[in-house]
Amino acid sequence: MPSHPDLPSLCIVGDSQMAGLRRAVDAGLVSFPGRHVEFWGATGPQFRQIDMQGGVIRARGAARETVLKVNGQGREQLRAGDFDAFLFYGARLRVTEFFAPILHRWQEQPGFASRAALQAATRAFLRSTRAWRMAASLAEQGAELHFVPAPFPTAGVIDHAAPGGLLDLYPGAALAGAGERGRIWSLLREASAEAGVALVSQPEDTVIDGIFTDPRFAVEGAAEKRDAGHKSPEFAAQMLGQVAVPTLRRAA
């Protein structure tokens, strides 16, 4: 049973992307009215030490101490029945790796790959991410599941055209439009829904240059840290505005 039966409960599970959301909550940009909320997760390589066995999500090794610090409620593990809803945030679901090659190929060959082939590729991509498999397992056990994937990299922070960079490998991705991105988001949402997971798309008004996040949503100090991955609290507020839970919404 949820630990606070008097209130609907939500557990936010994630990696370092979750820090932007937590700052958004602290700044009053995001609120969870009438809902008990707990954060649960670990940053960087420690997130790889979180796994699932017998339907229970646990942290191993050094990740255990980090999870307890992030959670602050002494919660060492997660079960489907512990909360009314779960929101996975970031959690190493790097959709850019899926978008980039497809968007690039579509610029060269608009009819590239049948819908059936793309659907199969989408399911395989999602299943390749351990956190998504955990989310799907919780959903299978009856939990309400939402998943906000890691966002597109921030434009202008690093040279994405450098050897081995995103635009070096997939230059055509920068030419993609909203309709092409929408097709891929639709595939991801449909495949997730089949497993009972509501996947959240990155809002179009945060996207520029085909496959990048607008620099206005860069994390503080992004240029100095060469951090194109993490985003600002304002970005987290934009993302939470897309989550379809009646009592889970952006602050007014």
PDB file of C-alpha atoms in Angstrom:
ATOM      1  CA  MET A   1       0.000   0.000   0.000  1.00  0.00           C
ATOM      2  CA  PRO A   2       1.141   3.624  -0.521  1.00  0.00           C
ATOM      3  CA  SER A   3       2.985   4.983   2.506  1.00  0.00           C
ATOM      4  CA  HIS A   4       0.599   7.961   2.800  1.00  0.00           C
ATOM      5  CA  PRO A   5      -2.875   6.480   2.198  1.00  0.00           C
ATOM      6  CA  ASP A   6      -4.536   9.805   3.043  1.00  0.00           C
ATOM      7  CA  LEU A   7      -2.983  11.461  -0.033  1.00  0.00           C
ATOM      8  CA  PRO A   8      -2.502  10.284  -3.629  1.00  0.00           C
ATOM      9  CA  SER A   9       1.194   9.459  -3.885  1.00  0.00           C
ATOM     10  CA  LEU A  10       3.778   9.927  -6.622  1.00  0.00           C
ATOM     11  CA  CYS A  11       7.355   8.632  -6.861  1.00  0.00           C
ATOM     12  CA  ILE A  12       9.725  10.411  -9.238  1.00  0.00           C
ATOM     13  CA  VAL A  13      12.479   8.020 -10.316  1.00  0.00           C
ATOM     14  CA  GLY A  14      15.477   9.256 -12.245  1.00  0.00           C
ATOM     15  CA  ASP A  15      19.115   9.993 -12.831  1.00  0.00           C
ATOM     16  CA  SER A  16      20.908  13.365 -12.766  1.00  0.00           C
ATOM     17  CA  GLN A  17      18.248  14.852 -15.084  1.00  0.00           C
ATOM     18  CA  MET A  18      15.996  14.800 -12.033  1.00  0.00           C
ATOM     19  CA  ALA A  19      17.978  17.665 -10.470  1.00  0.00           C
ATOM     20  CA  GLY A  20      16.390  20.165 -12.854  1.00  0.00           C
ATOM     21  CA  LEU A  21      12.940  19.015 -11.790  1.00  0.00           C
ATOM     22  CA  ARG A  22      13.819  19.205  -8.116  1.00  0.00           C
ATOM     23  CA  ARG A  23      15.097  22.771  -8.582  1.00  0.00           C
ATOM     24  CA  ALA A  24      11.862  23.597 -10.417  1.00  0.00           C
ATOM     25  CA  VAL A  25       9.885  22.352  -7.420  1.00  0.00           C
ATOM     26  CA  ASP A  26      12.055  24.347  -5.009  1.00  0.00           C
ATOM     27  CA  ALA A  27      11.595  27.479  -7.145  1.00  0.00           C
ATOM     28  CA  GLY A  28       7.819  27.053  -7.246  1.00  0.00           C
ATOM     29  CA  LEU A  29       7.771  26.434 -11.010  1.00  0.00           C
ATOM     30  CA  VAL A  30       6.251  22.984 -10.524  1.00  0.00           C
ATOM     31  CA  SER A  31       3.775  21.875  -7.873  1.00  0.00           C
ATOM     32  CA  PHE A  32       2.005  18.654  -6.998  1.00  0.00           C
ATOM     33  CA  PRO A  33      -1.161  19.835  -5.253  1.00  0.00           C
ATOM     34  CA  GLY A  34      -2.841  17.313  -3.024  1.00  0.00           C
ATOM     35  CA  ARG A  35      -0.191  14.687  -3.645  1.00  0.00           C
ATOM     36  CA  HIS A  36       2.543  13.138  -1.505  1.00  0.00           C
ATOM     37  CA  VAL A  37       5.746  13.145  -3.600  1.00  0.00           C
ATOM     38  CA  GLU A  38       9.057  11.378  -3.140  1.00  0.00           C
ATOM     39  CA  PHE A  39      12.169  11.479  -5.311  1.00  0.00           C
ATOM     40  CA  TRP A  40      14.185   8.301  -5.778  1.00  0.00           C
ATOM     41  CA  GLY A  41      17.292   7.725  -7.902  1.00  0.00           C
ATOM     42  CA  ALA A  42      21.001   8.222  -8.398  1.00  0.00           C
ATOM     43  CA  THR A  43      23.299  10.219 -10.624  1.00  0.00           C
ATOM     44  CA  GLY A  44      25.749   9.223 -13.317  1.00  0.00           C
ATOM     45  CA  PRO A  45      27.295   5.745 -13.278  1.00  0.00           C
ATOM     46  CA  GLN A  46      25.542   4.927 -10.004  1.00  0.00           C
ATOM     47  CA  PHE A  47      22.229   4.813 -11.836  1.00  0.00           C
ATOM     48  CA  ARG A  48      23.547   1.646 -13.503  1.00  0.00           C
ATOM     49  CA  GLN A  49      23.632   0.057 -10.046  1.00  0.00           C
ATOM     50  CA  ILE A  50      19.857   0.247  -9.827  1.00  0.00           C
ATOM     51  CA  ASP A  51      18.125  -2.895 -11.033  1.00  0.00           C
ATOM     52  CA  MET A  52      14.968  -4.914 -10.611  1.00  0.00           C
ATOM     53  CA  GLN A  53      14.589  -8.403  -9.195  1.00  0.00           C
ATOM     54  CA  GLY A  54      11.355 -10.184  -8.451  1.00  0.00           C
ATOM     55  CA  GLY A  55       9.346  -7.080  -9.275  1.00  0.00           C
ATOM     56  CA  VAL A  56      11.290  -4.940  -6.766  1.00  0.00           C
ATOM     57  CA  ILE A  57      13.594  -2.058  -7.760  1.00  0.00           C
ATOM     58  CA  ARG A  58      16.728  -1.897  -5.629  1.00  0.00           C
ATOM     59  CA  ALA A  59      20.013   0.022  -5.541  1.00  0.00           C
ATOM     60  CA  ARG A  60      23.284  -1.855  -5.145  1.00  0.00           C
ATOM     61  CA  GLY A  61      26.721  -0.784  -3.963  1.00  0.00           C
ATOM     62  CA  ALA A  62      27.467   2.943  -3.791  1.00  0.00           C
ATOM     63  CA  ALA A  63      24.096   3.740  -5.366  1.00  0.00           C
ATOM     64  CA  ARG A  64      22.284   2.653  -2.203  1.00  0.00           C
ATOM     65  CA  GLU A  65      23.670   5.556  -0.158  1.00  0.00           C
ATOM     66  CA  THR A  66      22.903   8.006  -2.961  1.00  0.00           C
ATOM     67  CA  VAL A  67      19.326   6.742  -3.309  1.00  0.00           C
ATOM     68  CA  LEU A  68      18.730   7.159   0.420  1.00  0.00           C
ATOM     69  CA  LYS A  69      20.121  10.705   0.272  1.00  0.00           C
ATOM     70  CA  VAL A  70      17.983  11.624  -2.746  1.00  0.00           C
ATOM     71  CA  ASN A  71      14.873  10.079  -1.225  1.00  0.00           C
ATOM     72  CA  GLY A  72      15.272  11.402   2.299  1.00  0.00           C
ATOM     73  CA  GLN A  73      12.525   9.043   3.522  1.00  0.00           C
ATOM     74  CA  GLY A  74      14.617   5.935   4.166  1.00  0.00           C
ATOM     75  CA  ARG A  75      13.131   4.130   1.188  1.00  0.00           C
ATOM     76  CA  GLU A  76      15.671   1.575  -0.061  1.00  0.00           C
ATOM     77  CA  GLN A  77      13.482  -0.130  -2.669  1.00  0.00           C
ATOM     78  CA  LEU A  78      10.385   0.371  -4.781  1.00  0.00           C
ATOM     79  CA  ARG A  79       7.394  -1.866  -5.375  1.00  0.00           C
ATOM     80  CA  ALA A  80       4.442  -1.238  -7.653  1.00  0.00           C
ATOM     81  CA  GLY A  81       2.074  -0.902  -4.716  1.00  0.00           C
ATOM     82  CA  ASP A  82       4.179   1.649  -2.826  1.00  0.00           C
ATOM     83  CA  PHE A  83       2.767   4.617  -4.777  1.00  0.00           C
ATOM     84  CA  ASP A  84      -0.337   5.483  -6.736  1.00  0.00           C
ATOM     85  CA  ALA A  85       1.785   6.698  -9.671  1.00  0.00           C
ATOM     86  CA  PHE A  86       5.399   6.687 -10.823  1.00  0.00           C
ATOM     87  CA  LEU A  87       7.146   9.248 -13.005  1.00  0.00           C
ATOM     88  CA  PHE A  88      10.481   8.207 -14.524  1.00  0.00           C
ATOM     89  CA  TYR A  89      12.461  11.345 -15.381  1.00  0.00           C
ATOM     90  CA  GLY A  90      15.457  11.121 -17.728  1.00  0.00           C
ATOM     91  CA  ALA A  91      16.487   7.718 -16.426  1.00  0.00           C
ATOM     92  CA  ARG A  92      18.957   7.101 -19.278  1.00  0.00           C
ATOM     93  CA  LEU A  93      16.254   6.856 -21.943  1.00  0.00           C
ATOM     94  CA  ARG A  94      18.313   8.782 -24.515  1.00  0.00           C
ATOM     95  CA  VAL A  95      15.836   9.281 -27.332  1.00  0.00           C
ATOM     96  CA  THR A  96      18.320  11.395 -29.317  1.00  0.00           C
ATOM     97  CA  GLU A  97      20.126   8.167 -30.173  1.00  0.00           C
ATOM     98  CA  PHE A  98      16.900   6.901 -31.752  1.00  0.00           C
ATOM     99  CA  PHE A  99      15.844  10.125 -33.456  1.00  0.00           C
ATOM    100  CA  ALA A 100      19.152  11.109 -35.048  1.00  0.00           C
ATOM    101  CA  PRO A 101      19.732   8.242 -37.520  1.00  0.00           C
ATOM    102  CA  ILE A 102      16.087   8.138 -38.578  1.00  0.00           C
ATOM    103  CA  LEU A 103      15.804  11.882 -39.104  1.00  0.00           C
ATOM    104  CA  HIS A 104      19.073  11.841 -41.041  1.00  0.00           C
ATOM    105  CA  ARG A 105      17.949   9.032 -43.335  1.00  0.00           C
ATOM    106  CA  TRP A 106      14.590  10.696 -43.961  1.00  0.00           C
ATOM    107  CA  GLN A 107      16.369  13.725 -45.415  1.00  0.00           C
ATOM    108  CA  GLU A 108      18.139  11.466 -47.927  1.00  0.00           C
ATOM    109  CA  GLN A 109      15.275   9.023 -48.450  1.00  0.00           C
ATOM    110  CA  PRO A 110      11.868  10.317 -47.264  1.00  0.00           C
ATOM    111  CA  GLY A 111      10.239   6.894 -47.516  1.00  0.00           C
ATOM    112  CA  PHE A 112      12.985   5.164 -45.574  1.00  0.00           C
ATOM    113  CA  ALA A 113      11.689   2.128 -43.660  1.00  0.00           C
ATOM    114  CA  SER A 114       8.109   0.896 -43.529  1.00  0.00           C
ATOM    115  CA  ARG A 115       5.913   1.694 -40.551  1.00  0.00           C
ATOM    116  CA  ALA A 116       6.102  -1.941 -39.448  1.00  0.00           C
ATOM    117  CA  ALA A 117       9.903  -1.811 -39.523  1.00  0.00           C
ATOM    118  CA  LEU A 118       9.916   1.440 -37.572  1.00  0.00           C
ATOM    119  CA  GLN A 119       7.510   0.015 -35.009  1.00  0.00           C
ATOM    120  CA  ALA A 120       9.768  -2.990 -34.494  1.00  0.00           C
ATOM    121  CA  ALA A 121      12.823  -0.725 -34.174  1.00  0.00           C
ATOM    122  CA  THR A 122      10.979   1.446 -31.658  1.00  0.00           C
ATOM    123  CA  ARG A 123      10.079  -1.488 -29.429  1.00  0.00           C
ATOM    124  CA  ALA A 124      13.657  -2.758 -29.579  1.00  0.00           C
ATOM    125  CA  PHE A 125      15.046   0.673 -28.669  1.00  0.00           C
ATOM    126  CA  LEU A 126      12.773   1.056 -25.668  1.00  0.00           C
ATOM    127  CA  ARG A 127      13.478  -2.463 -24.435  1.00  0.00           C
ATOM    128  CA  SER A 128      17.225  -1.762 -24.664  1.00  0.00           C
ATOM    129  CA  THR A 129      16.934   0.751 -21.796  1.00  0.00           C
ATOM    130  CA  ARG A 130      16.883  -0.884 -18.369  1.00  0.00           C
ATOM    131  CA  ALA A 131      14.852   1.865 -16.697  1.00  0.00           C
ATOM    132  CA  TRP A 132      12.149   1.598 -19.345  1.00  0.00           C
ATOM    133  CA  ARG A 133      11.955  -2.151 -18.706  1.00  0.00           C
ATOM    134  CA  MET A 134      11.568  -1.407 -14.997  1.00  0.00           C
ATOM    135  CA  ALA A 135       8.781   1.064 -15.739  1.00  0.00           C
ATOM    136  CA  ALA A 136       7.033  -1.460 -17.978  1.00  0.00           C
ATOM    137  CA  SER A 137       7.299  -4.084 -15.249  1.00  0.00           C
ATOM    138  CA  LEU A 138       5.741  -1.748 -12.672  1.00  0.00           C
ATOM    139  CA  ALA A 139       2.947  -0.984 -15.140  1.00  0.00           C
ATOM    140  CA  GLU A 140       2.386  -4.695 -15.687  1.00  0.00           C
ATOM    141  CA  GLN A 141       1.916  -5.017 -11.925  1.00  0.00           C
ATOM    142  CA  GLY A 142      -0.818  -2.385 -12.045  1.00  0.00           C
ATOM    143  CA  ALA A 143       1.022   0.860 -11.309  1.00  0.00           C
ATOM    144  CA  GLU A 144       0.289   4.101 -13.156  1.00  0.00           C
ATOM    145  CA  LEU A 145       3.422   4.945 -15.134  1.00  0.00           C
ATOM    146  CA  HIS A 146       4.680   8.076 -16.889  1.00  0.00           C
ATOM    147  CA  PHE A 147       8.097   8.421 -18.504  1.00  0.00           C
ATOM    148  CA  VAL A 148       9.882  11.658 -19.431  1.00  0.00           C
ATOM    149  CA  PRO A 149      12.916  10.677 -21.533  1.00  0.00           C
ATOM    150  CA  ALA A 150      16.246  12.496 -21.563  1.00  0.00           C
ATOM    151  CA  PRO A 151      15.911  15.632 -23.715  1.00  0.00           C
ATOM    152  CA  PHE A 152      17.647  16.557 -26.946  1.00  0.00           C
ATOM    153  CA  PRO A 153      21.124  18.084 -26.444  1.00  0.00           C
ATOM    154  CA  THR A 154      21.307  21.833 -25.988  1.00  0.00           C
ATOM    155  CA  ALA A 155      22.384  23.748 -29.102  1.00  0.00           C
ATOM    156  CA  GLY A 156      25.541  25.856 -28.997  1.00  0.00           C
ATOM    157  CA  VAL A 157      27.117  24.355 -25.890  1.00  0.00           C
ATOM    158  CA  ILE A 158      29.573  22.053 -27.664  1.00  0.00           C
ATOM    159  CA  ASP A 159      30.558  21.543 -31.298  1.00  0.00           C
ATOM    160  CA  HIS A 160      28.171  18.835 -32.430  1.00  0.00           C
ATOM    161  CA  ALA A 161      29.848  18.786 -35.864  1.00  0.00           C
ATOM    162  CA  ALA A 162      33.215  17.769 -34.419  1.00  0.00           C
ATOM    163  CA  PRO A 163      34.510  14.305 -35.403  1.00  0.00           C
ATOM    164  CA  GLY A 164      32.255  11.697 -33.838  1.00  0.00           C
ATOM    165  CA  GLY A 165      29.695  14.310 -32.832  1.00  0.00           C
ATOM    166  CA  LEU A 166      25.983  14.157 -33.476  1.00  0.00           C
ATOM    167  CA  LEU A 167      26.064  16.286 -36.634  1.00  0.00           C
ATOM    168  CA  ASP A 168      29.226  14.639 -37.893  1.00  0.00           C
ATOM    169  CA  LEU A 169      27.445  11.290 -37.823  1.00  0.00           C
ATOM    170  CA  TYR A 170      23.933  12.457 -38.725  1.00  0.00           C
ATOM    171  CA  PRO A 171      24.063  15.921 -40.358  1.00  0.00           C
ATOM    172  CA  GLY A 172      20.630  15.504 -41.907  1.00  0.00           C
ATOM    173  CA  ALA A 173      19.017  15.427 -38.471  1.00  0.00           C
ATOM    174  CA  ALA A 174      19.502  19.194 -38.205  1.00  0.00           C
ATOM    175  CA  LEU A 175      17.188  19.674 -41.209  1.00  0.00           C
ATOM    176  CA  ALA A 176      14.239  17.792 -39.716  1.00  0.00           C
ATOM    177  CA  GLY A 177      10.935  19.517 -39.100  1.00  0.00           C
ATOM    178  CA  ALA A 178       8.216  19.231 -36.501  1.00  0.00           C
ATOM    179  CA  GLY A 179       6.240  16.763 -38.614  1.00  0.00           C
ATOM    180  CA  GLU A 180       9.142  14.330 -38.813  1.00  0.00           C
ATOM    181  CA  ARG A 181       9.838  14.588 -35.098  1.00  0.00           C
ATOM    182  CA  GLY A 182       6.142  14.106 -34.465  1.00  0.00           C
ATOM    183  CA  ARG A 183       6.145  10.839 -36.405  1.00  0.00           C
ATOM    184  CA  ILE A 184       8.894   9.450 -34.199  1.00  0.00           C
ATOM    185  CA  TRP A 185       7.302  10.689 -30.989  1.00  0.00           C
ATOM    186  CA  SER A 186       4.097   8.982 -32.088  1.00  0.00           C
ATOM    187  CA  LEU A 187       5.953   5.694 -32.550  1.00  0.00           C
ATOM    188  CA  LEU A 188       7.538   5.996 -29.114  1.00  0.00           C
ATOM    189  CA  ARG A 189       4.276   6.879 -27.404  1.00  0.00           C
ATOM    190  CA  GLU A 190       2.391   4.035 -29.114  1.00  0.00           C
ATOM    191  CA  ALA A 191       5.020   1.418 -28.275  1.00  0.00           C
ATOM    192  CA  SER A 192       5.161   2.634 -24.666  1.00  0.00           C
ATOM    193  CA  ALA A 193       1.377   2.633 -24.351  1.00  0.00           C
ATOM    194  CA  GLU A 194       1.335  -1.024 -25.412  1.00  0.00           C
ATOM    195  CA  ALA A 195       3.285  -1.703 -22.207  1.00  0.00           C
ATOM    196  CA  GLY A 196       1.114   0.567 -20.062  1.00  0.00           C
ATOM    197  CA  VAL A 197       3.668   3.391 -19.923  1.00  0.00           C
ATOM    198  CA  ALA A 198       2.660   6.958 -20.858  1.00  0.00           C
ATOM    199  CA  LEU A 199       5.714   8.421 -22.599  1.00  0.00           C
ATOM    200  CA  VAL A 200       6.015  12.220 -22.633  1.00  0.00           C
ATOM    201  CA  SER A 201       7.223  14.061 -25.740  1.00  0.00           C
ATOM    202  CA  GLN A 202       9.593  17.014 -25.560  1.00  0.00           C
ATOM    203  CA  PRO A 203       7.513  20.148 -26.295  1.00  0.00           C
ATOM    204  CA  GLU A 204       8.041  21.561 -29.780  1.00  0.00           C
ATOM    205  CA  ASP A 205       8.577  25.076 -28.473  1.00  0.00           C
ATOM    206  CA  THR A 206      11.767  23.866 -26.754  1.00  0.00           C
ATOM    207  CA  VAL A 207      13.263  22.394 -29.959  1.00  0.00           C
ATOM    208  CA  ILE A 208      15.384  24.126 -32.612  1.00  0.00           C
ATOM    209  CA  ASP A 209      17.588  23.068 -35.542  1.00  0.00           C
ATOM    210  CA  GLY A 210      16.015  19.678 -36.065  1.00  0.00           C
ATOM    211  CA  ILE A 211      17.198  17.801 -32.992  1.00  0.00           C
ATOM    212  CA  PHE A 212      18.444  20.302 -30.419  1.00  0.00           C
ATOM    213  CA  THR A 213      17.049  21.974 -27.324  1.00  0.00           C
ATOM    214  CA  ASP A 214      16.841  25.767 -27.426  1.00  0.00           C
ATOM    215  CA  PRO A 215      19.817  27.289 -25.517  1.00  0.00           C
ATOM    216  CA  ARG A 216      17.411  29.306 -23.355  1.00  0.00           C
ATOM    217  CA  PHE A 217      16.795  26.033 -21.506  1.00  0.00           C
ATOM    218  CA  ALA A 218      20.480  25.261 -20.879  1.00  0.00           C
ATOM    219  CA  VAL A 219      21.512  24.310 -17.376  1.00  0.00           C
ATOM    220  CA  GLU A 220      23.285  27.072 -15.467  1.00  0.00           C
ATOM    221  CA  GLY A 221      26.981  27.137 -16.398  1.00  0.00           C
ATOM    222  CA  ALA A 222      26.439  24.854 -19.398  1.00  0.00           C
ATOM    223  CA  ALA A 223      29.148  26.490 -21.535  1.00  0.00           C
ATOM    224  CA  GLU A 224      31.796  26.369 -18.804  1.00  0.00           C
ATOM    225  CA  LYS A 225      30.942  22.762 -17.957  1.00  0.00           C
ATOM    226  CA  ARG A 226      30.398  21.785 -21.599  1.00  0.00           C
ATOM    227  CA  ASP A 227      27.142  20.282 -20.436  1.00  0.00           C
ATOM    228  CA  ALA A 228      24.712  19.941 -23.335  1.00  0.00           C
ATOM    229  CA  GLY A 229      22.695  17.260 -21.602  1.00  0.00           C
ATOM    230  CA  HIS A 230      21.183  18.779 -18.476  1.00  0.00           C
ATOM    231  CA  LYS A 231      18.527  21.464 -18.538  1.00  0.00           C
ATOM    232  CA  SER A 232      17.185  24.347 -16.477  1.00  0.00           C
ATOM    233  CA  PRO A 233      14.325  24.285 -13.971  1.00  0.00           C
ATOM    234  CA  GLU A 234      12.273  26.164 -16.571  1.00  0.00           C
ATOM    235  CA  PHE A 235      12.708  23.245 -18.954  1.00  0.00           C
ATOM    236  CA  ALA A 236      11.497  20.816 -16.290  1.00  0.00           C
ATOM    237  CA  ALA A 237       8.409  22.964 -15.851  1.00  0.00           C
ATOM    238  CA  GLN A 238       7.765  22.746 -19.591  1.00  0.00           C
ATOM    239  CA  MET A 239       8.100  18.978 -19.513  1.00  0.00           C
ATOM    240  CA  LEU A 240       5.817  18.551 -16.511  1.00  0.00           C
ATOM    241  CA  GLY A 241       3.191  20.563 -18.352  1.00  0.00           C
ATOM    242  CA  GLN A 242       2.936  17.610 -20.766  1.00  0.00           C
ATOM    243  CA  VAL A 243       2.289  14.952 -18.100  1.00  0.00           C
ATOM    244  CA  ALA A 244      -1.353  13.886 -18.158  1.00  0.00           C
ATOM    245  CA  VAL A 245      -2.054  13.303 -14.458  1.00  0.00           C
ATOM    246  CA  PRO A 246      -4.953  15.417 -13.144  1.00  0.00           C
ATOM    247  CA  THR A 247      -3.201  16.453  -9.926  1.00  0.00           C
ATOM    248  CA  LEU A 248       0.286  16.540 -11.428  1.00  0.00           C
ATOM    249  CA  ARG A 249       0.696  19.876 -13.130  1.00  0.00           C
ATOM    250  CA  ARG A 250       2.797  22.994 -13.401  1.00  0.00           C
ATOM    251  CA  ALA A 251       2.331  25.622 -10.762  1.00  0.00           C
ATOM    252  CA  ALA A 252       0.118  28.537 -11.839  1.00  0.00           C
TER     253      ALA A 252
END
